XYZ file of C-alpha atoms in Angstrom:
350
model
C 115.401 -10.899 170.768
C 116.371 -8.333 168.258
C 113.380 -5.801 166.988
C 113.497 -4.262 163.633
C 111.355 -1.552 161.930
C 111.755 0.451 158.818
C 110.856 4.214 158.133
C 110.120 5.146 154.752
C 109.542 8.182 152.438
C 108.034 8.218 148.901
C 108.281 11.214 146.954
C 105.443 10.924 145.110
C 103.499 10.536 148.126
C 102.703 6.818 146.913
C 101.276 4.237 149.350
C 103.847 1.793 150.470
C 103.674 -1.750 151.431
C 106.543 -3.406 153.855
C 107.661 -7.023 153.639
C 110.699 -8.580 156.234
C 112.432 -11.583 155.068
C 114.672 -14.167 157.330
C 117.047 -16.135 155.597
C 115.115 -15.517 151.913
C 111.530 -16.872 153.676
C 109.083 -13.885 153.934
C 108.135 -13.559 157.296
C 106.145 -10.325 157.797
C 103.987 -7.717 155.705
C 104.377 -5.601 158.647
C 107.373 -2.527 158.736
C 108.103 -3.871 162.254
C 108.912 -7.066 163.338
C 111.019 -9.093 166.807
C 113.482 -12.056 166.004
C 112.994 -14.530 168.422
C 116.177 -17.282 167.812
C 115.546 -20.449 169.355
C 118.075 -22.735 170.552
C 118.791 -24.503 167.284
C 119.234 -20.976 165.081
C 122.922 -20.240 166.600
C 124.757 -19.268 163.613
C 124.641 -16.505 160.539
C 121.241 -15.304 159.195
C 120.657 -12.739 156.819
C 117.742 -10.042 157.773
C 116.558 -7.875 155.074
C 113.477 -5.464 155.068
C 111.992 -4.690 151.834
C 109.478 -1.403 150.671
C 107.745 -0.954 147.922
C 105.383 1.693 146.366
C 102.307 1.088 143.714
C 104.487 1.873 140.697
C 106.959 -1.015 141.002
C 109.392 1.483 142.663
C 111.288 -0.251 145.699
C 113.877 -0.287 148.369
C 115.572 -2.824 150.908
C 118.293 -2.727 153.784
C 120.135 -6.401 155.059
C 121.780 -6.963 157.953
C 123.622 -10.132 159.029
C 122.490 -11.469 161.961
C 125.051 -13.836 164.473
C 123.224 -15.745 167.188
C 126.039 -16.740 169.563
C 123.740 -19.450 172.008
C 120.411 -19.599 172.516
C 119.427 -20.745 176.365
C 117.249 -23.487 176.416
C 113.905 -22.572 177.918
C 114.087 -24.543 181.368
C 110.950 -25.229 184.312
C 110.688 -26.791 187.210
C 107.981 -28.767 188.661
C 106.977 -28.451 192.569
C 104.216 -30.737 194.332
C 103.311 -32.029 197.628
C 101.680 -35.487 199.090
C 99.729 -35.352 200.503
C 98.798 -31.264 198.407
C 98.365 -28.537 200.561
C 96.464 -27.511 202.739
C 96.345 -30.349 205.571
C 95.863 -30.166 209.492
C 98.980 -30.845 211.950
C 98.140 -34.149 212.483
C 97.664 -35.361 209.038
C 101.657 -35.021 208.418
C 104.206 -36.334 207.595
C 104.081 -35.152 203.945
C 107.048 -35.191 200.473
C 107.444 -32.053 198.829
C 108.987 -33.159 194.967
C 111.066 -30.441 193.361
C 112.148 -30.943 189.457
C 113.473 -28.862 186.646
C 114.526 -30.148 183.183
C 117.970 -28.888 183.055
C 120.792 -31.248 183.345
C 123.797 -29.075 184.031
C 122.447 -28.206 187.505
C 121.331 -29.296 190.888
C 117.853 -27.928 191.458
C 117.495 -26.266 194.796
C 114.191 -26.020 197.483
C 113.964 -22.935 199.745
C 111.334 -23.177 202.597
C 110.582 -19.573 203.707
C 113.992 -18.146 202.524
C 116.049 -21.267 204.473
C 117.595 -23.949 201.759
C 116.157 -27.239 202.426
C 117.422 -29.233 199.459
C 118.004 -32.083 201.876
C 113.920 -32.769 202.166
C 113.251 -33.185 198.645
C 111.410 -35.920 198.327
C 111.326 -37.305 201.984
C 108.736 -37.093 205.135
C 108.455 -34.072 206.383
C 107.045 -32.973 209.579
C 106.401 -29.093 210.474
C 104.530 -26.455 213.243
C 101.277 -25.554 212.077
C 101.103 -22.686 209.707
C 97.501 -21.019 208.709
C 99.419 -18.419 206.312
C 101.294 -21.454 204.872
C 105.566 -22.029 204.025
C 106.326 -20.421 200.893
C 108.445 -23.538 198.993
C 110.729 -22.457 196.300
C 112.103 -24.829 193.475
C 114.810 -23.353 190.957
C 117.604 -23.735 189.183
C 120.187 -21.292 188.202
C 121.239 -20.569 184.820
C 123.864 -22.630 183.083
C 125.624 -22.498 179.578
C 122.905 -23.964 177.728
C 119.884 -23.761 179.840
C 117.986 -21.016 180.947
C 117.299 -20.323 185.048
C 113.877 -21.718 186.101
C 111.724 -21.136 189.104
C 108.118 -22.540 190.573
C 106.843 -21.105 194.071
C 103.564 -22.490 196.099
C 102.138 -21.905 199.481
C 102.072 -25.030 201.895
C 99.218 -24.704 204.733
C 99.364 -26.493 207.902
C 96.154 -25.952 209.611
C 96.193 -26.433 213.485
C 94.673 -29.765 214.489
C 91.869 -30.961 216.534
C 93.401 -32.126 219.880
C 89.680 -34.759 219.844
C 89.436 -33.622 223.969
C 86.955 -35.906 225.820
C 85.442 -35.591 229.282
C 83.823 -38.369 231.362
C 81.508 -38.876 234.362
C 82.347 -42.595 235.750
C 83.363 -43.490 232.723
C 80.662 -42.143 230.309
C 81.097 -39.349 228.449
C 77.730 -37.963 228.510
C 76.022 -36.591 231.701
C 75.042 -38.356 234.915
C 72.768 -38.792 237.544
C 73.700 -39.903 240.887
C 72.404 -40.852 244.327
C 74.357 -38.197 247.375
C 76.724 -40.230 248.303
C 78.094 -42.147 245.534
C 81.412 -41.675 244.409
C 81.911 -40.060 241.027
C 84.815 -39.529 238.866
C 85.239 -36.673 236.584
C 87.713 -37.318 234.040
C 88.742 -35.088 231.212
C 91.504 -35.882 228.591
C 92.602 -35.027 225.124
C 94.398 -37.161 222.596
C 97.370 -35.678 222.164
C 100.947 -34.589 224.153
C 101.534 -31.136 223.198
C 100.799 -28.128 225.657
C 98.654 -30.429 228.196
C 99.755 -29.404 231.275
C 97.470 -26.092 229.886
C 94.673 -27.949 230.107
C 92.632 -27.635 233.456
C 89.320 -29.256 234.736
C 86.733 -26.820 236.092
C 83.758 -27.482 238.563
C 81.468 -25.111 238.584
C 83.642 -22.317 237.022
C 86.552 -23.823 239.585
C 89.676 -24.982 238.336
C 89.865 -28.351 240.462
C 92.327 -30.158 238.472
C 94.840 -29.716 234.956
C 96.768 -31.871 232.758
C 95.707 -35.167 230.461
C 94.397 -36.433 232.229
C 92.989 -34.289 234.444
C 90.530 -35.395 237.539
C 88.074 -35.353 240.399
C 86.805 -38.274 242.336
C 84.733 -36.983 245.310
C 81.382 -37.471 247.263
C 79.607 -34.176 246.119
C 76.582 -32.515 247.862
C 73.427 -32.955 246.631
C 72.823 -30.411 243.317
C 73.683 -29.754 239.955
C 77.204 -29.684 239.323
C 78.706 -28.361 235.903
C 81.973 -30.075 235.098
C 84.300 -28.206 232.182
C 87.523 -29.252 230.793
C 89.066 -27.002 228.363
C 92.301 -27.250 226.379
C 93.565 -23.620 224.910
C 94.895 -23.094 221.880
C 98.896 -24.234 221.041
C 101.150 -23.750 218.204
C 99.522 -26.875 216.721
C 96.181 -27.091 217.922
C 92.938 -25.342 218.120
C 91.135 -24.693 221.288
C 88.694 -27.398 222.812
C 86.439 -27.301 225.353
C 83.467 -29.847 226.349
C 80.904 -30.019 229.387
C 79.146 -32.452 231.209
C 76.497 -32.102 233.821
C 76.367 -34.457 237.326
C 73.307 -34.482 238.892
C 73.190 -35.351 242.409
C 69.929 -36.360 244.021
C 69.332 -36.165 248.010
C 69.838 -39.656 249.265
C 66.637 -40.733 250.753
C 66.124 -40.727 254.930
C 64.893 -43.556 256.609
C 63.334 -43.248 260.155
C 62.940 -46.556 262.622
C 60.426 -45.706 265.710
C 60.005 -48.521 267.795
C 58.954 -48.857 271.362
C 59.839 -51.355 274.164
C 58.824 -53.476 275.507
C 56.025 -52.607 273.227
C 53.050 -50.548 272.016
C 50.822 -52.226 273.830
C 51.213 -51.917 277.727
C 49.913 -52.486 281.302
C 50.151 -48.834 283.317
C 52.225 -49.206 285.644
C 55.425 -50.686 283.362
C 58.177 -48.695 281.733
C 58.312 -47.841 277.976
C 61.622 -47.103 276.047
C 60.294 -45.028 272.846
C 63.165 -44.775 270.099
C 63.141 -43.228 266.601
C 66.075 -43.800 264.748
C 67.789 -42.137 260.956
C 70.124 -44.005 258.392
C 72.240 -41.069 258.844
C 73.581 -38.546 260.967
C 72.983 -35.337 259.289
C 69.296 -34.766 259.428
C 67.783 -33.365 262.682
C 65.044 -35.415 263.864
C 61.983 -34.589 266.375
C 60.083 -36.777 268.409
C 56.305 -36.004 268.560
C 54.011 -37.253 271.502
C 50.326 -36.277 271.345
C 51.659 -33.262 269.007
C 53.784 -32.573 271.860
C 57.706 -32.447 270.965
C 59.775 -34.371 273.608
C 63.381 -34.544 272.138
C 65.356 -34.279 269.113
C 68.544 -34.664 267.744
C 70.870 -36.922 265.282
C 71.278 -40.220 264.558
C 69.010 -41.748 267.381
C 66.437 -40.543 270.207
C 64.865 -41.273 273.164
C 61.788 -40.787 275.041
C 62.014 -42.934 278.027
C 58.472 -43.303 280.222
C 59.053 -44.163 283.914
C 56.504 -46.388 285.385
C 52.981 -44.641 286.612
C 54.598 -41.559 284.534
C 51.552 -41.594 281.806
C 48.037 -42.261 282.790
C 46.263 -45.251 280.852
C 45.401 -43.712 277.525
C 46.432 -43.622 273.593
C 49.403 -41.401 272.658
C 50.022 -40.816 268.998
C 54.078 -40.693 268.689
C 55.417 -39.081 265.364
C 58.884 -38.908 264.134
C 59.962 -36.703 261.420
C 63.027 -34.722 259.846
C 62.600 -31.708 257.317
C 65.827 -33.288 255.999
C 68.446 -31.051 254.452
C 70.639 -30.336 251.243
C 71.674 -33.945 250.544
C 68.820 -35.801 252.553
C 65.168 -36.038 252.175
C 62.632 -35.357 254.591
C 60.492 -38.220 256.125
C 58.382 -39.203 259.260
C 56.828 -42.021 260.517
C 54.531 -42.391 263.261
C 53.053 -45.090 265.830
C 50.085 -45.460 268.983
C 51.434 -46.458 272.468
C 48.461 -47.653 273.936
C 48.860 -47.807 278.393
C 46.138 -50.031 279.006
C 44.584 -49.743 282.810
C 46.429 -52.206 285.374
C 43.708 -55.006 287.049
C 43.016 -53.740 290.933
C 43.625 -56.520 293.200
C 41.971 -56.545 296.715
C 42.969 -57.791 300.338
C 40.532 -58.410 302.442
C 42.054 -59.436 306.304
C 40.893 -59.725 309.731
C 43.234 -59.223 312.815
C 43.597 -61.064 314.454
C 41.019 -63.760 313.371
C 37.989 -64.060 311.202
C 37.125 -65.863 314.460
């Protein structure tokens, strides 16, 4: 551009007006003015500023004017697809660069690094919150003019979708003690999993994807955690399920043989017997206790060892941390034994 702008003194003190001309067409009333040649004014032109006063008094100065080349005015056009932002796993995406000069090879600059090659292909990239500054230009050339566009391109980190499930189900569980459960946690994705653990209880029991616990727990409430931590590409995840384990229910067995019901003078095998071995149970006679232990006891009666009566036998267990308690209870009746009697003469009744 070429700026222009006339200074002028009257004498007389007279007002004066101001008038610029290009090429004979008045073009300003103004006493400065900018010449802005386009691309299609190379060539001579003829400037001239003109002043006059209020008493037909006036003045002008020309210059000539060359324009060599004018550049032509060039831009470029930069987009994405799918357009920014997006999350990790939503890639691959294009990136189009463009500019409207045909003397030169555009150029795309990812974060200062030339990657001309990717225009207009799939591109796949780490996860980026601040975003890749792209860069499409073109340098100047004879005719054109240089050209540049610039625009941010955010990768968000992803969702790794993580999962966790009791037996199967991802929700929580109830169980009877000792069923078999199986804690499973997961996450859909192969980046950074061997970061990923399984807790228990605040206990790292297992890690990976997928990571897991099958076991026969104790009776109680058991927390199960699985947590993937943030990567490069994805955000932190973390889910929780509870297992709820209820005490297994005891059963007791009291039987008595040859019966309940006997003749004093016979032998009586009491037994009380559990489903399982981990509950300590008591054998009650009459309020008495006569044994205890696990699994299965005895209270063996020797013959003429209890006088004819009623004896109220209980069996019971306070149970423990994964069994119930229970008792059960039974009469052994000892009924009285028939006298016989003898009567003999010796040597003879006669």
């Amino acid at each position: 551009s070429l700026y222009f702008e006339i200074q002028a003194y009257d004498a007389n003190n007279d007002p004066l007006t101001y008038k610029f001309k290009l090429d004979g067409q008045e073009i300003s009333n103004n006493n400065k003015w900018t010449y802005y040649p386009g691309f299609f004014d190379a060539g001579l032109h003829i400037v001239e500023a003109w002043v006059f006063d209020n008493k037909g008094g006036y003045d002008f100065v020309v210059w000539n004017v060359t324009v060599i080349n004018v550049l032509i005015p060039t831009s470029c056009n930069l987009y994405f697809n799918p357009p920014s932002p997006i999350t990790y796993d939503e890639q691959p995406f294009i990136v189009y660069c463009s500019c409207n000069n045909s003397e030169a090879n555009v150029e795309l600059w990812r974060d200062g690094v030339n990657v001309t090659n990717e225009i207009g292909i799939n591109v796949t990239l780490a996860a980026k919150p601040t975003g890749y500054l792209y860069v499409c230009n073109v340098s100047e050339t004879e005719n054109y003019a240089n050209a540049s566009n610039q625009s941010l391109y955010i990768i968000n980190k992803a969702d790794p979708r993580a999962h966790l499930a009791l037996n199967g189900y991802e929700y929580d569980l109830t169980v009877i003690y000792g069923e078999t459960t199986n804690a499973t946690g997961w996450v859909e994705i192969n980046q950074a999993t061997q970061n990923a653990v399984l807790l228990r209880n605040g206990i790292v029991i297992a890690i990976g994807s997928p990571a897991s616990e099958i076991a026969v727990l104790p009776a109680g409430l058991w927390n199960y955690t699985y947590y993937y931590p943030e990567s490069q590409n994805y955000t932190s995840a973390i889910i929780t399920r509870l297992l709820n384990v209820n005490k297994a229910q005891t059963l007791l067995n009291l039987i008595a043989i040859p019966g309940w019901d006997v003749v004093y003078g016979n032998s009586v095998n009491i037994t009380c017997s559990a489903n399982n071995n981990q509950v300590l149970i008591e054998l009650w006679r009459n309020n008495t206790k006569v044994v205890d232990g696990y699994g299965i006891i005895y209270d063996y009666i020797d013959a003429y060892e209890l006088a004819a009566g009623s004896y109220v036998y209980i069996c019971n267990t306070t149970g423990n941390q994964n069994y119930t308690s229970a008792s059960i209870n039974n009469t052994l009746i000892i009924n009285k034994a028939q006298t016989l009697l003898s009567l003999n003469a010796l040597p003879s009744w006669n």
